[in-house]
Short mmCIF file of C-alpha atoms and ligand atoms in Angstrom, two decimals:
data_model
loop_
_atom_site.label_atom_id
_atom_site.label_comp_id
_atom_site.label_asym_id
_atom_site.label_seq_id
_atom_site.Cartn_x
_atom_site.Cartn_y
_atom_site.Cartn_z
CA MET A 1 28.38 -32.25 -24.95
CA ALA A 2 25.73 -29.88 -23.90
CA ILE A 3 23.65 -30.67 -20.44
CA ARG A 4 19.45 -31.06 -21.04
CA GLU A 5 18.83 -32.80 -17.67
CA PRO A 6 18.36 -29.47 -14.56
CA LEU A 7 20.73 -29.73 -12.44
CA ILE A 8 20.20 -30.30 -8.53
CA HIS A 9 22.38 -29.21 -5.62
CA GLU A 10 21.39 -30.33 -2.29
CA ILE A 11 22.32 -26.31 -0.17
CA ALA A 12 21.15 -27.65 3.68
CA PRO A 13 20.32 -30.31 4.32
CA LYS A 14 17.68 -31.52 1.93
CA THR A 15 17.28 -28.73 0.75
CA TRP A 16 17.53 -28.56 -3.09
CA MET A 17 18.56 -26.45 -5.48
CA ILE A 18 16.72 -27.57 -9.70
CA ASN A 19 19.00 -24.93 -12.08
CA GLU A 20 16.98 -25.09 -15.09
CA PHE A 21 18.77 -24.32 -17.89
CA GLY A 22 20.34 -21.17 -17.00
CA SER A 23 16.67 -19.83 -16.70
CA ASN A 24 16.09 -19.82 -13.41
CA ASN A 25 16.20 -21.14 -10.06
CA MET A 26 13.83 -23.06 -8.24
CA TYR A 27 14.17 -24.82 -4.24
CA VAL A 28 12.05 -27.94 -2.89
CA ILE A 29 12.31 -27.63 0.93
CA GLU A 30 11.42 -30.63 2.55
CA GLY A 31 10.45 -30.98 6.57
CA SER A 32 9.38 -34.23 8.24
CA GLU A 33 6.06 -34.26 7.52
CA ARG A 34 5.63 -31.59 4.05
CA ALA A 35 7.76 -29.88 1.22
CA LEU A 36 7.41 -26.55 -0.12
CA VAL A 37 8.70 -25.58 -3.77
CA VAL A 38 9.99 -21.82 -4.34
CA ASP A 39 9.06 -21.21 -7.77
CA ALA A 40 7.99 -23.27 -11.40
CA GLY A 41 10.24 -22.65 -13.93
CA THR A 42 10.39 -21.21 -17.19
CA ALA A 43 9.36 -24.21 -19.68
CA TYR A 44 11.50 -26.95 -20.35
CA CYS A 45 11.25 -30.06 -17.52
CA ASP A 46 8.88 -32.28 -15.87
CA PHE A 47 9.12 -30.72 -13.04
CA ARG A 48 6.83 -32.52 -11.11
CA LYS A 49 8.69 -35.59 -11.87
CA ILE A 50 11.96 -33.69 -10.61
CA ILE A 51 9.48 -32.86 -7.26
CA GLU A 52 8.72 -36.27 -6.47
CA SER A 53 12.18 -37.77 -7.02
CA LEU A 54 13.81 -35.84 -4.12
CA THR A 55 11.05 -35.63 -1.44
CA ASP A 56 7.71 -38.49 -1.58
CA LYS A 57 5.96 -35.96 1.03
CA PRO A 58 2.80 -33.99 0.05
CA TYR A 59 4.35 -30.66 -0.87
CA ASP A 60 3.07 -26.92 -1.74
CA VAL A 61 4.81 -25.21 -5.10
CA ALA A 62 4.78 -20.79 -3.42
CA ILE A 63 5.26 -18.30 -6.40
CA THR A 64 7.73 -15.15 -5.67
CA HIS A 65 6.60 -13.13 -8.24
CA ALA A 66 4.05 -14.26 -11.74
CA HIS A 67 7.05 -13.87 -14.81
CA PRO A 68 7.78 -16.18 -17.39
CA ASP A 69 10.90 -17.94 -15.66
CA HIS A 70 8.93 -18.54 -12.45
CA ILE A 71 5.81 -19.22 -12.93
CA GLY A 72 6.61 -21.25 -16.57
CA MET A 73 5.28 -25.03 -15.33
CA MET A 74 2.73 -24.12 -12.89
CA HIS A 75 -0.04 -25.79 -14.86
CA GLN A 76 2.09 -29.00 -13.53
CA PHE A 77 0.61 -29.04 -10.07
CA GLU A 78 -2.97 -28.76 -9.37
CA ARG A 79 -2.79 -25.64 -7.03
CA VAL A 80 -0.10 -22.47 -6.78
CA TYR A 81 -0.13 -20.62 -3.57
CA VAL A 82 1.00 -16.77 -4.94
CA ASN A 83 0.57 -13.41 -3.95
CA LYS A 84 -3.17 -11.35 -5.58
CA LEU A 85 -0.55 -8.02 -6.24
CA GLU A 86 0.85 -11.04 -8.40
CA LEU A 87 -2.50 -10.22 -11.18
CA GLY A 88 -1.95 -6.85 -11.28
CA SER A 89 1.40 -7.20 -12.95
CA ILE A 90 -1.01 -9.08 -15.93
CA PRO A 91 -3.06 -6.72 -18.59
CA ASP A 92 -6.28 -7.14 -19.24
CA PRO A 93 -5.79 -8.76 -23.21
CA ASP A 94 -7.51 -6.18 -24.48
CA ALA A 95 -5.41 -2.89 -23.39
CA PRO A 96 -4.22 -0.73 -25.83
CA THR A 97 -0.80 -2.29 -26.89
CA ASP A 98 1.01 0.82 -25.75
CA LYS A 99 -0.27 0.23 -22.00
CA MET A 100 1.21 -3.16 -21.90
CA ALA A 101 4.54 -3.78 -21.21
CA SER A 102 6.93 -4.52 -24.23
CA GLY A 103 10.07 -6.21 -21.95
CA PHE A 104 8.62 -7.39 -18.22
CA GLY A 105 8.32 -5.58 -15.11
CA SER A 106 9.76 -2.46 -16.48
CA GLN A 107 8.11 -0.15 -18.09
CA ASP A 108 4.35 1.72 -18.43
CA ILE A 109 2.07 0.93 -15.76
CA THR A 110 -0.59 2.64 -16.67
CA GLY A 111 -2.53 0.21 -17.80
CA TYR A 112 -2.58 -2.61 -15.54
CA PRO A 113 -5.60 -3.44 -13.46
CA THR A 114 -4.49 -3.96 -9.84
CA GLU A 115 -7.57 -6.88 -9.06
CA PRO A 116 -7.38 -9.49 -11.20
CA CYS A 117 -9.79 -9.59 -14.27
CA LYS A 118 -12.46 -12.06 -16.37
CA LYS A 119 -9.83 -12.68 -18.50
CA TYR A 120 -6.91 -13.89 -15.73
CA SER A 121 -9.50 -15.81 -14.64
CA GLU A 122 -10.34 -17.75 -18.20
CA LEU A 123 -6.85 -17.41 -18.65
CA VAL A 124 -5.60 -19.76 -15.65
CA ARG A 125 -8.96 -21.93 -16.58
CA ASP A 126 -7.45 -23.45 -19.12
CA GLY A 127 -4.84 -23.04 -18.43
CA GLN A 128 -2.74 -21.14 -20.27
CA ALA A 129 -1.84 -18.03 -18.08
CA SER A 130 2.19 -18.66 -18.69
CA GLU A 131 0.94 -18.21 -22.60
CA ALA A 132 -0.15 -15.17 -21.81
CA PHE A 133 2.40 -13.68 -19.37
CA GLN A 134 5.39 -15.34 -22.07
CA ASN A 135 3.17 -12.82 -24.69
CA LEU A 136 4.01 -10.80 -22.57
CA ALA A 137 7.34 -11.10 -22.16
CA GLY A 138 7.86 -10.04 -26.25
CA TYR A 139 8.76 -14.66 -25.76
CA THR A 140 8.01 -14.67 -29.85
CA SER A 141 8.47 -18.59 -29.40
CA ASP A 142 8.65 -20.89 -26.44
CA MET A 143 12.32 -21.25 -26.60
CA HIS A 144 13.07 -17.47 -26.59
CA GLY A 145 13.02 -17.09 -22.80
CA PHE A 146 15.59 -20.28 -22.50
CA GLU A 147 17.66 -18.54 -26.01
CA MET A 148 17.82 -15.02 -24.87
CA VAL A 149 18.93 -16.03 -21.26
CA ASP A 150 21.62 -17.91 -22.86
CA ARG A 151 23.35 -16.31 -25.05
CA PHE A 152 23.37 -13.78 -22.16
CA PHE A 153 27.17 -15.00 -20.93
CA ALA A 154 28.24 -15.70 -25.46
CA ASP A 155 31.81 -15.69 -24.92
CA GLU A 156 31.47 -19.09 -22.43
CA PRO A 157 31.76 -21.83 -23.44
CA PRO A 158 28.04 -24.18 -23.88
CA VAL A 159 26.71 -25.17 -20.95
CA TRP A 160 23.02 -26.51 -22.07
CA GLU A 161 21.55 -27.94 -25.24
CA CYS A 162 16.97 -26.26 -24.99
CA THR A 163 15.28 -28.67 -28.01
CA PRO A 164 12.04 -27.69 -28.54
CA ASP A 165 10.64 -31.52 -27.46
CA MET A 166 11.41 -30.43 -23.88
CA ILE A 167 9.18 -27.71 -23.46
CA ASN A 168 6.59 -29.08 -20.54
CA ARG A 169 4.31 -26.45 -19.58
CA GLY A 170 1.22 -29.20 -18.08
CA THR A 171 -2.49 -29.24 -18.76
CA LEU A 172 -3.42 -28.80 -14.85
CA ASP A 173 -6.53 -26.15 -14.69
CA THR A 174 -3.91 -24.19 -11.66
CA GLU A 175 -6.17 -23.00 -8.72
CA LEU A 176 -4.67 -19.65 -6.91
CA VAL A 177 -4.66 -19.69 -3.18
CA PHE A 178 -4.28 -16.16 -2.56
CA ILE A 179 -1.46 -15.35 0.71
CA ASP A 180 0.69 -12.84 1.60
CA GLU A 181 3.49 -11.82 4.11
CA GLY A 182 2.73 -13.48 7.30
CA TYR A 183 1.39 -16.84 6.06
CA GLU A 184 3.57 -19.33 7.49
CA PHE A 185 4.11 -22.98 4.84
CA ASP A 186 4.28 -25.54 7.96
CA LEU A 187 6.39 -29.28 6.67
CA GLY A 188 6.68 -30.06 10.64
CA ASP A 189 10.03 -29.75 11.35
CA ARG A 190 10.77 -26.79 9.47
CA LYS A 191 7.98 -23.87 9.82
CA VAL A 192 8.70 -21.51 6.32
CA LYS A 193 7.62 -18.40 6.77
CA THR A 194 6.45 -14.94 4.20
CA MET A 195 7.00 -12.30 3.52
CA PHE A 196 6.47 -9.46 1.54
CA LEU A 197 9.07 -7.38 -1.02
CA PRO A 198 7.41 -5.25 -4.19
CA GLY A 199 9.53 -3.24 -6.56
CA HIS A 200 10.99 -5.89 -8.82
CA THR A 201 7.07 -7.04 -9.60
CA ARG A 202 3.82 -5.11 -7.30
CA GLY A 203 3.75 -8.04 -5.19
CA HIS A 204 6.59 -10.29 -5.62
CA LEU A 205 7.14 -12.56 -1.50
CA LEU A 206 10.25 -14.47 -0.50
CA PHE A 207 9.95 -17.56 2.07
CA ILE A 208 12.15 -17.85 4.87
CA ASP A 209 14.00 -21.33 6.35
CA PRO A 210 15.60 -19.91 9.75
CA LYS A 211 15.26 -23.59 10.74
CA ASN A 212 18.91 -23.97 8.08
CA ARG A 213 19.26 -19.81 8.06
CA ILE A 214 17.77 -18.95 4.75
CA ALA A 215 15.81 -16.78 2.32
CA PHE A 216 14.53 -17.90 -1.40
CA THR A 217 14.06 -13.90 -2.41
CA GLY A 218 13.11 -14.55 -5.92
CA ASP A 219 13.76 -11.07 -7.55
CA CYS A 220 12.89 -9.26 -5.11
CA VAL A 221 17.23 -8.15 -4.10
CA ASN A 222 19.03 -9.03 -6.86
CA GLY A 223 21.11 -6.30 -7.58
CA ASN A 224 19.47 -5.78 -10.83
CA ASN A 225 16.87 -4.90 -9.47
CA GLY A 226 13.76 -3.09 -11.44
CA SER A 227 11.45 -0.24 -8.53
CA SER A 228 8.31 -0.22 -11.24
CA PHE A 229 6.14 0.47 -8.18
CA HIS A 230 6.38 2.11 -5.50
CA ALA A 231 9.42 5.49 -4.98
CA ALA A 232 12.96 4.85 -4.31
CA SER A 233 10.90 6.01 -0.50
CA THR A 234 9.33 3.06 -0.63
CA HIS A 235 12.03 0.78 -2.13
CA ILE A 236 14.58 1.77 1.02
CA ARG A 237 11.98 0.96 3.07
CA TYR A 238 11.58 -2.38 2.60
CA LEU A 239 14.94 -3.82 1.42
CA GLU A 240 15.91 -1.87 4.53
CA LYS A 241 13.55 -4.72 6.61
CA PHE A 242 15.00 -6.94 5.02
CA ILE A 243 18.89 -6.18 5.70
CA ALA A 244 17.31 -6.13 9.36
CA GLU A 245 16.35 -9.70 9.64
CA TYR A 246 20.10 -10.17 8.21
CA GLY A 247 21.93 -12.15 11.38
CA LYS A 248 18.82 -12.69 12.88
CA SER A 249 16.55 -15.41 10.97
CA TYR A 250 19.27 -15.86 8.08
CA ASP A 251 22.01 -15.39 6.59
CA ARG A 252 21.82 -16.88 2.99
CA ILE A 253 20.05 -15.09 0.14
CA PHE A 254 19.22 -17.92 -2.59
CA ASN A 255 17.59 -16.15 -5.48
CA GLY A 256 15.77 -16.47 -8.99
CA HIS A 257 18.94 -17.37 -11.04
CA ILE A 258 22.18 -17.78 -8.36
CA THR A 259 23.39 -19.37 -11.68
CA TYR A 260 22.31 -17.60 -14.37
CA SER A 261 22.93 -18.17 -18.48
CA ARG A 262 26.19 -20.32 -18.81
CA ARG A 263 26.92 -19.73 -15.48
CA LEU A 264 26.99 -22.35 -13.26
CA ASN A 265 28.12 -21.17 -10.03
CA PHE A 266 25.80 -21.54 -6.76
CA ARG A 267 26.68 -19.37 -4.15
CA SER A 268 25.24 -17.35 -1.52
CA GLU A 269 24.23 -13.88 -2.63
CA SER A 270 26.24 -11.17 -0.76
CA ILE A 271 23.79 -9.18 2.03
CA ASN A 272 26.21 -6.56 0.94
CA VAL A 273 24.58 -6.27 -3.05
CA VAL A 274 20.74 -5.71 -1.35
CA LYS A 275 22.79 -2.43 1.41
CA ASN A 276 23.56 -1.37 -2.80
CA LEU A 277 20.39 -1.41 -3.96
CA ALA A 278 19.08 1.17 -1.04
CA ASN A 279 21.77 3.22 -1.91
CA ALA A 280 21.73 3.15 -5.15
CA TYR A 281 18.11 4.85 -4.02
CA ARG A 282 19.09 7.06 -1.53
CA ALA A 283 21.92 8.34 -4.59
CA LEU A 284 19.11 9.14 -6.47
CA MET A 285 17.57 11.02 -4.19
CA ARG A 286 20.47 13.38 -3.37
CA GLY A 287 20.70 13.85 -7.08
CA GLU A 288 24.50 12.21 -7.76
CA ALA A 289 23.42 8.64 -9.21
CA GLU A 290 25.63 7.85 -12.38
CA ILE A 291 22.19 6.87 -15.03
CA ILE A 292 22.86 4.49 -17.79
CA GLU A 293 20.21 4.03 -21.22
CA GLN A 294 20.65 0.48 -21.30
CA ALA A 295 18.96 -2.06 -24.33
CA PHE A 296 17.57 -4.99 -21.47
CA HIS A 297 18.98 -8.84 -21.77
CA LEU A 298 15.67 -10.29 -22.61
CA ASN A 299 14.10 -7.84 -25.67
CA PRO A 300 17.33 -6.32 -26.99
CA ASN A 301 14.63 -4.28 -30.00
CA GLY A 302 12.42 -2.73 -26.51
CA PRO A 303 13.28 0.62 -25.47
CA LYS A 304 16.20 1.59 -23.90
CA ARG A 305 16.14 0.84 -20.17
CA ARG A 306 17.40 4.09 -17.51
CA LEU A 307 19.20 2.04 -14.68
CA VAL A 308 21.46 3.12 -12.01
CA VAL A 309 24.50 2.48 -11.17
CA TYR A 310 26.18 2.45 -8.21
CA GLY A 311 29.10 -0.31 -6.45
CA SER A 312 32.81 -0.84 -7.58
CA GLY A 313 32.43 -4.58 -8.16
CA THR A 314 34.34 -5.62 -5.82
CA ASP A 315 33.13 -8.39 -2.79
CA GLU A 316 32.68 -5.55 -0.61
CA ASP A 317 31.10 -3.35 -3.07
CA PRO A 318 28.99 -5.09 -5.73
CA ARG A 319 27.61 -3.64 -8.61
CA VAL A 320 24.11 -3.06 -8.71
CA THR A 321 22.24 -1.78 -11.19
CA PRO A 322 18.66 -1.07 -10.13
CA GLN A 323 15.99 0.49 -12.51
CA VAL A 324 14.49 3.85 -11.96
CA PRO A 325 11.68 4.15 -9.87
CA PRO A 326 9.13 6.46 -11.84
CA MET A 327 9.12 8.39 -8.91
CA LEU A 328 11.40 9.13 -5.94
CA TRP A 329 8.55 10.22 -2.83
CA GLU A 330 4.88 9.05 -2.65
CA ASP A 331 3.27 11.46 -3.51
CA GLY A 332 2.85 13.64 0.13
CA GLU A 333 5.49 12.31 1.49
CA GLU A 334 7.79 14.69 3.04
CA HIS A 335 11.11 14.39 1.43
CA LEU A 336 13.15 12.76 3.39
CA ILE A 337 15.82 10.25 2.29
CA PRO A 338 14.95 7.55 4.48
ZN1 LIG B 1 11.75 -12.19 -12.09
#
């Protein structure tokens, strides 16, 4: 029999990971006065009810980045915190279709506005933002997000059952509150800090809880991390900043997809993944990278993606496959490998 409820794990005291049917992980962090929720999942549960079963404190919902598997249930909440630059991830609905992403987070970005367009504001006000992102992702139905993810490890036994009656995107007119690096969520005895790490998306944020020494990283340091918005040189510098902080205020990394598809492992991601990401970009800049072309599993009929392969695949040397970034150096930058 397959599981029809999201799985909840307590990964540290008063800190829960919610596995939404292998699609995404959301987190609830409770302090003495308030709680913080990281990300709003895909579509398939009453997320608000789950949060309120874990904590009776007032809480805020912070979004790492505006992909459909991280904001899908944002309209269950009156207000979410997000980086303004994420609004650039949605194109003007009237833009020519060849300027729109056919697979999210990865394609031609030339048609994307960097300021919130009027139409985007209307979509948010009308409670339609998550649907708009879903269209952007190329999902053909509300169930598409689950079905694409679930088949990633299709050779392993089924774990989840998701049916259309479980879809709950919420209907509230969600207010967006814009935050950036340095913003602090004061939960009482826990202060959660915001860090900026773009690359996977333009305005990606991560959240650090020094009390339990955890970084909640969304998709910004995953081994398959894209780099669509910056040159490799810039991306390396942001990754190095994250690596430099490791061991000071955090030594566990919980990303948005620790438990992916049918796999239920929920251990912290290795810092070696992040080091190999930086090294993959360095290999590109040296002209030594191994590059493959691969279909994107969430959009198998879309254009193939060019990925860098780095690492042998062991725990010490994990294999990463970041996307080839649009440039190696920023315009006018000296060609020195950081
Ligand atoms: Zn993402």
